[in-house]
PDB file of C-alpha atoms in Angstrom:
ATOM      1  CA  MET F 157      -1.489 -15.081 137.863  1.00 44.00           C
ATOM      2  CA  LYS F 158      -2.037 -13.044 141.022  1.00 46.00           C
ATOM      3  CA  LYS F 159       1.487 -13.854 142.208  1.00 47.00           C
ATOM      4  CA  THR F 160       3.032 -12.480 139.028  1.00 44.00           C
ATOM      5  CA  ILE F 161       1.437  -9.018 139.331  1.00 44.00           C
ATOM      6  CA  PRO F 162       3.578  -7.822 142.282  1.00 45.00           C
ATOM      7  CA  VAL F 163       6.663  -9.209 140.549  1.00 38.00           C
ATOM      8  CA  VAL F 164       5.882  -7.296 137.359  1.00 37.00           C
ATOM      9  CA  LEU F 165       5.216  -4.106 139.339  1.00 36.00           C
ATOM     10  CA  ALA F 166       8.489  -4.527 141.203  1.00 36.00           C
ATOM     11  CA  VAL F 167      10.403  -4.959 137.951  1.00 34.00           C
ATOM     12  CA  LEU F 168       8.732  -1.877 136.468  1.00 38.00           C
ATOM     13  CA  THR F 169       9.541   0.122 139.593  1.00 47.00           C
ATOM     14  CA  LEU F 170      13.185  -0.927 139.483  1.00 38.00           C
ATOM     15  CA  ALA F 171      13.352  -0.117 135.796  1.00 41.00           C
ATOM     16  CA  SER F 172      11.803   3.273 136.447  1.00 61.00           C
ATOM     17  CA  CYS F 173      14.270   4.008 139.258  1.00 70.00           C
ATOM     18  CA  SER F 174      17.127   2.869 137.082  1.00 79.00           C
ATOM     19  CA  GLU F 175      15.941   5.087 134.237  1.00 82.00           C
ATOM     20  CA  TYR F 176      15.485   8.001 136.610  1.00 83.00           C
ATOM     21  CA  GLN F 177      19.035   7.689 137.966  1.00 86.00           C
ATOM     22  CA  LYS F 178      20.339   7.435 134.429  1.00 85.00           C
ATOM     23  CA  ILE F 179      18.500  10.579 133.325  1.00 83.00           C
ATOM     24  CA  LEU F 180      19.536  12.389 136.494  1.00 81.00           C
ATOM     25  CA  LYS F 181      23.202  11.851 135.642  1.00 81.00           C
ATOM     26  CA  SER F 182      22.756  12.531 131.940  1.00 77.00           C
ATOM     27  CA  GLU F 183      23.900  15.709 130.190  1.00 81.00           C
ATOM     28  CA  ASP F 184      20.978  15.510 127.759  1.00 82.00           C
ATOM     29  CA  MET F 185      18.732  18.408 128.839  1.00 84.00           C
ATOM     30  CA  GLY F 186      16.046  17.437 126.352  1.00 85.00           C
ATOM     31  CA  ALA F 187      15.792  13.989 127.912  1.00 86.00           C
ATOM     32  CA  LYS F 188      15.742  15.516 131.394  1.00 86.00           C
ATOM     33  CA  TYR F 189      12.960  17.880 130.359  1.00 87.00           C
ATOM     34  CA  ALA F 190      10.826  15.084 128.893  1.00 89.00           C
ATOM     35  CA  PHE F 191      11.358  12.832 131.904  1.00 89.00           C
ATOM     36  CA  ALA F 192      10.677  15.619 134.429  1.00 90.00           C
ATOM     37  CA  ASP F 193       7.509  16.421 132.508  1.00 89.00           C
ATOM     38  CA  SER F 194       6.319  12.817 132.679  1.00 90.00           C
ATOM     39  CA  LEU F 195       7.126  12.587 136.395  1.00 91.00           C
ATOM     40  CA  TYR F 196       5.153  15.767 137.053  1.00 92.00           C
ATOM     41  CA  ASP F 197       2.188  14.417 135.089  1.00 91.00           C
ATOM     42  CA  ILE F 198       1.950  11.295 137.264  1.00 91.00           C
ATOM     43  CA  GLY F 199       2.403  13.209 140.527  1.00 92.00           C
ATOM     44  CA  LYS F 200       6.034  12.306 141.222  1.00 92.00           C
ATOM     45  CA  TYR F 201       6.740  15.898 142.185  1.00 93.00           C
ATOM     46  CA  ARG F 202       9.790  15.369 144.393  1.00 93.00           C
ATOM     47  CA  LYS F 203      11.594  13.439 141.694  1.00 91.00           C
ATOM     48  CA  SER F 204      10.623  15.962 139.065  1.00 92.00           C
ATOM     49  CA  LEU F 205      12.023  18.762 141.232  1.00 93.00           C
ATOM     50  CA  LYS F 206      15.518  17.280 141.152  1.00 91.00           C
ATOM     51  CA  LEU F 207      15.385  17.364 137.384  1.00 92.00           C
ATOM     52  CA  TRP F 208      13.842  20.861 137.191  1.00 88.00           C
ATOM     53  CA  ASP F 209      16.726  22.129 139.334  1.00 88.00           C
ATOM     54  CA  GLN F 210      19.134  20.918 136.670  1.00 88.00           C
ATOM     55  CA  ILE F 211      17.006  22.021 133.736  1.00 87.00           C
ATOM     56  CA  VAL F 212      15.978  25.578 134.675  1.00 85.00           C
ATOM     57  CA  PRO F 213      19.385  27.262 134.128  1.00 85.00           C
ATOM     58  CA  SER F 214      19.754  25.683 130.676  1.00 84.00           C
ATOM     59  CA  TYR F 215      16.415  26.987 129.408  1.00 84.00           C
ATOM     60  CA  ARG F 216      16.572  30.598 130.570  1.00 83.00           C
ATOM     61  CA  GLY F 217      15.575  32.898 127.723  1.00 83.00           C
ATOM     62  CA  LYS F 218      14.225  30.005 125.648  1.00 86.00           C
ATOM     63  CA  PRO F 219      10.584  29.425 124.643  1.00 85.00           C
ATOM     64  CA  GLN F 220      10.273  26.503 127.077  1.00 88.00           C
ATOM     65  CA  ALA F 221      11.387  28.619 130.049  1.00 92.00           C
ATOM     66  CA  GLU F 222       7.880  29.867 130.863  1.00 94.00           C
ATOM     67  CA  ARG F 223       6.414  26.379 131.113  1.00 94.00           C
ATOM     68  CA  ILE F 224       9.396  25.003 133.050  1.00 93.00           C
ATOM     69  CA  MET F 225       9.293  27.848 135.563  1.00 94.00           C
ATOM     70  CA  PHE F 226       5.601  27.273 136.226  1.00 96.00           C
ATOM     71  CA  LEU F 227       5.908  23.495 136.575  1.00 96.00           C
ATOM     72  CA  ASN F 228       8.893  23.869 138.887  1.00 95.00           C
ATOM     73  CA  ALA F 229       6.944  26.303 141.097  1.00 96.00           C
ATOM     74  CA  ASP F 230       3.883  24.068 141.065  1.00 97.00           C
ATOM     75  CA  ALA F 231       5.887  20.968 141.990  1.00 97.00           C
ATOM     76  CA  LEU F 232       7.194  22.888 145.004  1.00 97.00           C
ATOM     77  CA  TYR F 233       3.622  23.849 145.849  1.00 97.00           C
ATOM     78  CA  GLN F 234       2.392  20.266 145.546  1.00 97.00           C
ATOM     79  CA  VAL F 235       5.040  18.924 147.953  1.00 96.00           C
ATOM     80  CA  GLY F 236       4.309  21.667 150.486  1.00 96.00           C
ATOM     81  CA  ASP F 237       7.529  23.662 150.157  1.00 97.00           C
ATOM     82  CA  TYR F 238       5.575  26.891 150.497  1.00 97.00           C
ATOM     83  CA  TYR F 239       8.489  29.236 151.132  1.00 96.00           C
ATOM     84  CA  LEU F 240       9.999  28.345 147.785  1.00 97.00           C
ATOM     85  CA  SER F 241       6.723  27.925 145.879  1.00 97.00           C
ATOM     86  CA  GLY F 242       5.579  31.410 146.911  1.00 96.00           C
ATOM     87  CA  TYR F 243       8.885  32.869 145.818  1.00 96.00           C
ATOM     88  CA  GLN F 244       8.953  30.958 142.510  1.00 96.00           C
ATOM     89  CA  PHE F 245       5.338  31.796 141.639  1.00 97.00           C
ATOM     90  CA  ASP F 246       6.068  35.462 142.346  1.00 96.00           C
ATOM     91  CA  ARG F 247       9.062  35.267 140.000  1.00 95.00           C
ATOM     92  CA  PHE F 248       6.876  33.645 137.360  1.00 96.00           C
ATOM     93  CA  VAL F 249       4.238  36.398 137.541  1.00 96.00           C
ATOM     94  CA  SER F 250       6.946  39.047 137.419  1.00 96.00           C
ATOM     95  CA  SER F 251       8.654  37.380 134.435  1.00 94.00           C
ATOM     96  CA  TYR F 252       5.489  36.462 132.519  1.00 95.00           C
ATOM     97  CA  PRO F 253       2.704  38.885 133.539  1.00 95.00           C
ATOM     98  CA  ASP F 254       0.756  38.171 130.334  1.00 95.00           C
ATOM     99  CA  SER F 255       0.995  34.403 130.603  1.00 96.00           C
ATOM    100  CA  GLN F 256      -2.169  32.310 130.543  1.00 95.00           C
ATOM    101  CA  LYS F 257      -0.853  30.846 133.799  1.00 97.00           C
ATOM    102  CA  ALA F 258      -0.328  34.218 135.509  1.00 97.00           C
ATOM    103  CA  GLU F 259      -3.695  34.102 137.281  1.00 97.00           C
ATOM    104  CA  GLU F 260      -3.137  30.603 138.665  1.00 98.00           C
ATOM    105  CA  ALA F 261       0.433  31.489 139.597  1.00 98.00           C
ATOM    106  CA  GLN F 262      -0.608  34.573 141.550  1.00 97.00           C
ATOM    107  CA  TYR F 263      -3.315  32.568 143.319  1.00 97.00           C
ATOM    108  CA  LYS F 264      -0.898  29.805 144.289  1.00 98.00           C
ATOM    109  CA  ALA F 265       1.710  32.334 145.388  1.00 97.00           C
ATOM    110  CA  ALA F 266      -0.848  33.879 147.721  1.00 97.00           C
ATOM    111  CA  MET F 267      -1.984  30.467 148.981  1.00 97.00           C
ATOM    112  CA  SER F 268       1.645  29.525 149.569  1.00 97.00           C
ATOM    113  CA  TYR F 269       2.146  32.529 151.843  1.00 96.00           C
ATOM    114  CA  ALA F 270      -1.165  31.788 153.554  1.00 96.00           C
ATOM    115  CA  ALA F 271      -0.063  28.207 154.190  1.00 96.00           C
ATOM    116  CA  LEU F 272       2.912  29.542 156.176  1.00 96.00           C
ATOM    117  CA  SER F 273       0.575  31.143 158.721  1.00 95.00           C
ATOM    118  CA  PRO F 274       1.487  29.687 162.139  1.00 94.00           C
ATOM    119  CA  ASN F 275      -0.569  28.954 165.251  1.00 92.00           C
ATOM    120  CA  TYR F 276      -2.326  32.090 166.499  1.00 90.00           C
ATOM    121  CA  GLN F 277      -0.122  32.140 169.616  1.00 88.00           C
ATOM    122  CA  LEU F 278       2.995  32.795 167.508  1.00 90.00           C
ATOM    123  CA  ASP F 279       4.130  35.855 165.570  1.00 90.00           C
ATOM    124  CA  GLN F 280       1.582  36.592 162.844  1.00 93.00           C
ATOM    125  CA  SER F 281       3.789  38.333 160.262  1.00 93.00           C
ATOM    126  CA  GLU F 282       3.305  35.435 157.823  1.00 93.00           C
ATOM    127  CA  THR F 283      -0.460  35.550 158.376  1.00 94.00           C
ATOM    128  CA  GLU F 284      -0.534  39.254 157.547  1.00 95.00           C
ATOM    129  CA  LYS F 285       1.567  38.665 154.429  1.00 94.00           C
ATOM    130  CA  GLY F 286      -0.783  35.886 153.334  1.00 94.00           C
ATOM    131  CA  LEU F 287      -3.786  38.174 153.827  1.00 96.00           C
ATOM    132  CA  ASP F 288      -2.158  40.946 151.815  1.00 96.00           C
ATOM    133  CA  GLN F 289      -1.285  38.609 148.943  1.00 96.00           C
ATOM    134  CA  LEU F 290      -4.746  37.026 148.843  1.00 97.00           C
ATOM    135  CA  GLN F 291      -6.387  40.437 148.794  1.00 97.00           C
ATOM    136  CA  LEU F 292      -4.092  41.546 145.970  1.00 96.00           C
ATOM    137  CA  PHE F 293      -5.100  38.442 144.031  1.00 97.00           C
ATOM    138  CA  ILE F 294      -8.835  39.090 144.481  1.00 97.00           C
ATOM    139  CA  THR F 295      -8.343  42.727 143.487  1.00 96.00           C
ATOM    140  CA  ALA F 296      -6.488  41.660 140.343  1.00 95.00           C
ATOM    141  CA  TYR F 297      -8.868  38.793 139.474  1.00 96.00           C
ATOM    142  CA  PRO F 298     -12.276  39.467 141.070  1.00 95.00           C
ATOM    143  CA  GLU F 299     -14.045  37.067 138.673  1.00 96.00           C
ATOM    144  CA  SER F 300     -11.472  34.293 139.000  1.00 96.00           C
ATOM    145  CA  GLU F 301     -12.508  30.688 139.522  1.00 96.00           C
ATOM    146  CA  TYR F 302     -10.191  30.826 142.539  1.00 97.00           C
ATOM    147  CA  ALA F 303     -11.786  33.930 144.065  1.00 96.00           C
ATOM    148  CA  ASP F 304     -14.144  32.042 146.397  1.00 96.00           C
ATOM    149  CA  ASP F 305     -11.331  29.874 147.759  1.00 97.00           C
ATOM    150  CA  ALA F 306      -9.189  32.961 148.245  1.00 97.00           C
ATOM    151  CA  SER F 307     -12.028  34.728 150.083  1.00 97.00           C
ATOM    152  CA  ASP F 308     -12.539  31.713 152.366  1.00 97.00           C
ATOM    153  CA  ARG F 309      -8.833  31.679 153.185  1.00 97.00           C
ATOM    154  CA  ILE F 310      -8.900  35.409 153.906  1.00 97.00           C
ATOM    155  CA  GLN F 311     -11.702  34.807 156.376  1.00 96.00           C
ATOM    156  CA  GLU F 312      -9.764  32.006 158.097  1.00 96.00           C
ATOM    157  CA  LEU F 313      -6.610  34.094 158.427  1.00 96.00           C
ATOM    158  CA  SER F 314      -8.558  37.132 159.614  1.00 96.00           C
ATOM    159  CA  VAL F 315     -10.194  35.096 162.385  1.00 96.00           C
ATOM    160  CA  LYS F 316      -6.741  33.885 163.420  1.00 96.00           C
ATOM    161  CA  LEU F 317      -5.525  37.490 163.767  1.00 96.00           C
ATOM    162  CA  GLN F 318      -8.673  38.337 165.703  1.00 97.00           C
ATOM    163  CA  LYS F 319      -8.128  35.430 168.075  1.00 97.00           C
ATOM    164  CA  LYS F 320      -4.536  36.548 168.638  1.00 96.00           C
ATOM    165  CA  SER F 321      -5.660  40.082 169.509  1.00 96.00           C
ATOM    166  CA  TYR F 322      -8.535  38.844 171.680  1.00 97.00           C
ATOM    167  CA  GLU F 323      -6.344  36.420 173.623  1.00 97.00           C
ATOM    168  CA  ILE F 324      -3.780  39.151 174.300  1.00 97.00           C
ATOM    169  CA  ALA F 325      -6.506  41.330 175.814  1.00 98.00           C
ATOM    170  CA  LYS F 326      -7.886  38.402 177.782  1.00 97.00           C
ATOM    171  CA  GLY F 327      -4.382  37.661 179.043  1.00 97.00           C
ATOM    172  CA  TRP F 328      -4.246  41.094 180.673  1.00 98.00           C
ATOM    173  CA  HIS F 329      -7.614  40.352 182.277  1.00 98.00           C
ATOM    174  CA  LYS F 330      -6.323  37.005 183.552  1.00 97.00           C
ATOM    175  CA  ILE F 331      -3.340  38.565 185.323  1.00 97.00           C
ATOM    176  CA  MET F 332      -5.682  41.244 186.744  1.00 97.00           C
ATOM    177  CA  ASP F 333      -4.092  44.189 184.962  1.00 97.00           C
ATOM    178  CA  TYR F 334      -7.559  45.600 184.364  1.00 97.00           C
ATOM    179  CA  PRO F 335      -6.735  49.054 182.928  1.00 97.00           C
ATOM    180  CA  THR F 336      -4.483  47.445 180.300  1.00 98.00           C
ATOM    181  CA  ALA F 337      -7.129  44.798 179.599  1.00 98.00           C
ATOM    182  CA  ILE F 338      -9.796  47.465 179.055  1.00 98.00           C
ATOM    183  CA  ALA F 339      -7.562  49.367 176.657  1.00 98.00           C
ATOM    184  CA  ALA F 340      -6.682  46.147 174.799  1.00 98.00           C
ATOM    185  CA  PHE F 341     -10.347  45.160 174.458  1.00 98.00           C
ATOM    186  CA  ASP F 342     -11.119  48.682 173.188  1.00 98.00           C
ATOM    187  CA  ASP F 343      -8.450  48.281 170.513  1.00 97.00           C
ATOM    188  CA  PHE F 344      -9.773  44.850 169.601  1.00 97.00           C
ATOM    189  CA  LEU F 345     -13.372  46.030 169.281  1.00 97.00           C
ATOM    190  CA  SER F 346     -12.286  48.999 167.184  1.00 97.00           C
ATOM    191  CA  ASP F 347     -10.131  46.883 164.864  1.00 95.00           C
ATOM    192  CA  TYR F 348     -12.585  43.985 164.467  1.00 96.00           C
ATOM    193  CA  PRO F 349     -16.181  45.244 164.887  1.00 94.00           C
ATOM    194  CA  GLY F 350     -17.671  42.175 163.201  1.00 93.00           C
ATOM    195  CA  SER F 351     -15.521  39.584 164.954  1.00 96.00           C
ATOM    196  CA  PRO F 352     -16.961  36.292 166.247  1.00 96.00           C
ATOM    197  CA  PHE F 353     -15.165  37.177 169.508  1.00 98.00           C
ATOM    198  CA  ARG F 354     -17.051  40.473 169.865  1.00 98.00           C
ATOM    199  CA  GLU F 355     -19.514  39.297 172.515  1.00 98.00           C
ATOM    200  CA  ALA F 356     -16.759  37.758 174.656  1.00 98.00           C
ATOM    201  CA  ALA F 357     -14.644  40.900 174.285  1.00 98.00           C
ATOM    202  CA  LEU F 358     -17.540  43.129 175.398  1.00 98.00           C
ATOM    203  CA  PHE F 359     -18.194  40.913 178.402  1.00 98.00           C
ATOM    204  CA  TYR F 360     -14.585  40.741 179.560  1.00 98.00           C
ATOM    205  CA  LYS F 361     -14.180  44.459 179.034  1.00 98.00           C
ATOM    206  CA  PHE F 362     -17.212  44.967 181.271  1.00 98.00           C
ATOM    207  CA  ASP F 363     -15.886  42.464 183.812  1.00 98.00           C
ATOM    208  CA  SER F 364     -12.490  44.195 183.784  1.00 98.00           C
ATOM    209  CA  GLN F 365     -14.141  47.542 184.522  1.00 98.00           C
ATOM    210  CA  TYR F 366     -16.242  45.941 187.276  1.00 97.00           C
ATOM    211  CA  GLN F 367     -13.161  44.398 188.890  1.00 97.00           C
ATOM    212  CA  TYR F 368     -11.214  47.643 188.488  1.00 97.00           C
ATOM    213  CA  GLY F 369     -13.971  49.763 189.984  1.00 96.00           C
ATOM    214  CA  SER F 370     -14.917  47.473 192.856  1.00 94.00           C
ATOM    215  CA  LYS F 371     -11.306  47.230 193.987  1.00 92.00           C
ATOM    216  CA  SER F 372     -10.592  50.964 193.739  1.00 92.00           C
ATOM    217  CA  ILE F 373     -10.171  53.389 196.599  1.00 92.00           C
ATOM    218  CA  ASN F 374     -13.505  54.702 197.917  1.00 90.00           C
ATOM    219  CA  VAL F 375     -13.526  57.963 196.010  1.00 91.00           C
ATOM    220  CA  LEU F 376     -13.076  56.150 192.665  1.00 94.00           C
ATOM    221  CA  VAL F 377     -15.478  53.248 193.163  1.00 95.00           C
ATOM    222  CA  LYS F 378     -18.651  55.041 192.099  1.00 94.00           C
ATOM    223  CA  PRO F 379     -17.400  56.688 188.857  1.00 95.00           C
ATOM    224  CA  ARG F 380     -15.629  53.524 187.738  1.00 96.00           C
ATOM    225  CA  LEU F 381     -18.628  51.304 188.434  1.00 97.00           C
ATOM    226  CA  ASN F 382     -20.862  53.760 186.580  1.00 96.00           C
ATOM    227  CA  GLU F 383     -18.573  53.234 183.603  1.00 97.00           C
ATOM    228  CA  ALA F 384     -18.999  49.492 184.095  1.00 97.00           C
ATOM    229  CA  ILE F 385     -22.787  49.927 183.921  1.00 97.00           C
ATOM    230  CA  GLU F 386     -22.410  51.651 180.549  1.00 97.00           C
ATOM    231  CA  MET F 387     -20.349  48.693 179.331  1.00 98.00           C
ATOM    232  CA  TYR F 388     -22.990  46.284 180.620  1.00 98.00           C
ATOM    233  CA  GLU F 389     -25.696  48.163 178.727  1.00 98.00           C
ATOM    234  CA  THR F 390     -23.636  48.020 175.536  1.00 97.00           C
ATOM    235  CA  LEU F 391     -23.192  44.271 175.945  1.00 98.00           C
ATOM    236  CA  ILE F 392     -26.887  43.494 176.434  1.00 97.00           C
ATOM    237  CA  ARG F 393     -27.926  45.913 173.691  1.00 97.00           C
ATOM    238  CA  TYR F 394     -25.931  43.943 171.137  1.00 97.00           C
ATOM    239  CA  PHE F 395     -26.331  40.500 172.730  1.00 97.00           C
ATOM    240  CA  PRO F 396     -29.573  40.486 174.753  1.00 97.00           C
ATOM    241  CA  GLU F 397     -29.769  36.677 174.699  1.00 96.00           C
ATOM    242  CA  GLY F 398     -26.037  36.102 174.548  1.00 96.00           C
ATOM    243  CA  GLU F 399     -23.827  33.492 176.113  1.00 96.00           C
ATOM    244  CA  TYR F 400     -22.638  35.876 178.850  1.00 97.00           C
ATOM    245  CA  ARG F 401     -26.020  37.414 179.767  1.00 97.00           C
ATOM    246  CA  GLU F 402     -26.459  35.489 183.022  1.00 97.00           C
ATOM    247  CA  GLN F 403     -22.938  36.287 184.226  1.00 97.00           C
ATOM    248  CA  ALA F 404     -23.314  39.911 183.206  1.00 97.00           C
ATOM    249  CA  ASP F 405     -26.632  40.238 185.053  1.00 97.00           C
ATOM    250  CA  ALA F 406     -25.047  38.816 188.214  1.00 97.00           C
ATOM    251  CA  LEU F 407     -22.230  41.377 188.025  1.00 97.00           C
ATOM    252  CA  ARG F 408     -24.741  44.161 187.424  1.00 97.00           C
ATOM    253  CA  GLU F 409     -26.661  43.159 190.555  1.00 97.00           C
ATOM    254  CA  ASP F 410     -23.426  43.259 192.524  1.00 96.00           C
ATOM    255  CA  ILE F 411     -22.653  46.715 191.133  1.00 96.00           C
ATOM    256  CA  ASP F 412     -26.086  47.956 192.187  1.00 95.00           C
ATOM    257  CA  ALA F 413     -25.539  46.578 195.694  1.00 94.00           C
ATOM    258  CA  ILE F 414     -22.126  48.275 195.960  1.00 94.00           C
ATOM    259  CA  LEU F 415     -23.430  51.599 194.659  1.00 93.00           C
ATOM    260  CA  GLU F 416     -26.360  51.477 197.030  1.00 90.00           C
ATOM    261  CA  ASN F 417     -23.888  51.791 199.894  1.00 83.00           C
ATOM    262  CA  TYR F 418     -22.528  54.985 198.284  1.00 76.00           C
ATOM    263  CA  SER F 419     -25.920  56.660 197.945  1.00 61.00           C
TER     264      SER F 419
END
């Protein structure tokens, strides 16, 4: 009996493929619609998409168009074609703003754009678009069942933008362009006051000022290191037991020793 099960499954699979190819070549749009619907229901999204592509033009302006447009967009979403799913969900919301599926469509459009967000080292235009779309969704549907997921995704994308900005500033520090690093860290701290990278940014801003001041010509050493002391005090005020406290204290001791020679 066990040996017959794979055989039966194989026959059913072949029959299904044969039926699919037959429907695909058919001119019967009703049959295509029914078959695409059944494929979607069992998670055969890629196959259903080939049929939706043929069906959509024939149903424009008809009562079934709303449902077909949503299922086509969702099949794209399920297979990870986020460029097209975002576009198609946007079209759906624009075409059927009062639809019962409008909320889900707007959510999935926003999540589609968010899914296109690349590694933080790359251009973040898609990340910013995803953030904008997710925020628009939450504004439109603050009580939505999807609101928590959207908020979590906003947080993830925001941290990615923060990391991008922080790493740019740290890059200036690494190549010892300290004035540019200080300015970049200032911008970062102003833009993202609650960032998880705040402590590191404050430390490397302080370190940049220390390096800048200690390597300056004699007349500029004292005023620049005094600025560094102010940055040190800001760091330990916010993070008295922070990760960088020991390093910061060591730099502060060095500053005091340098300044002592200028007394």
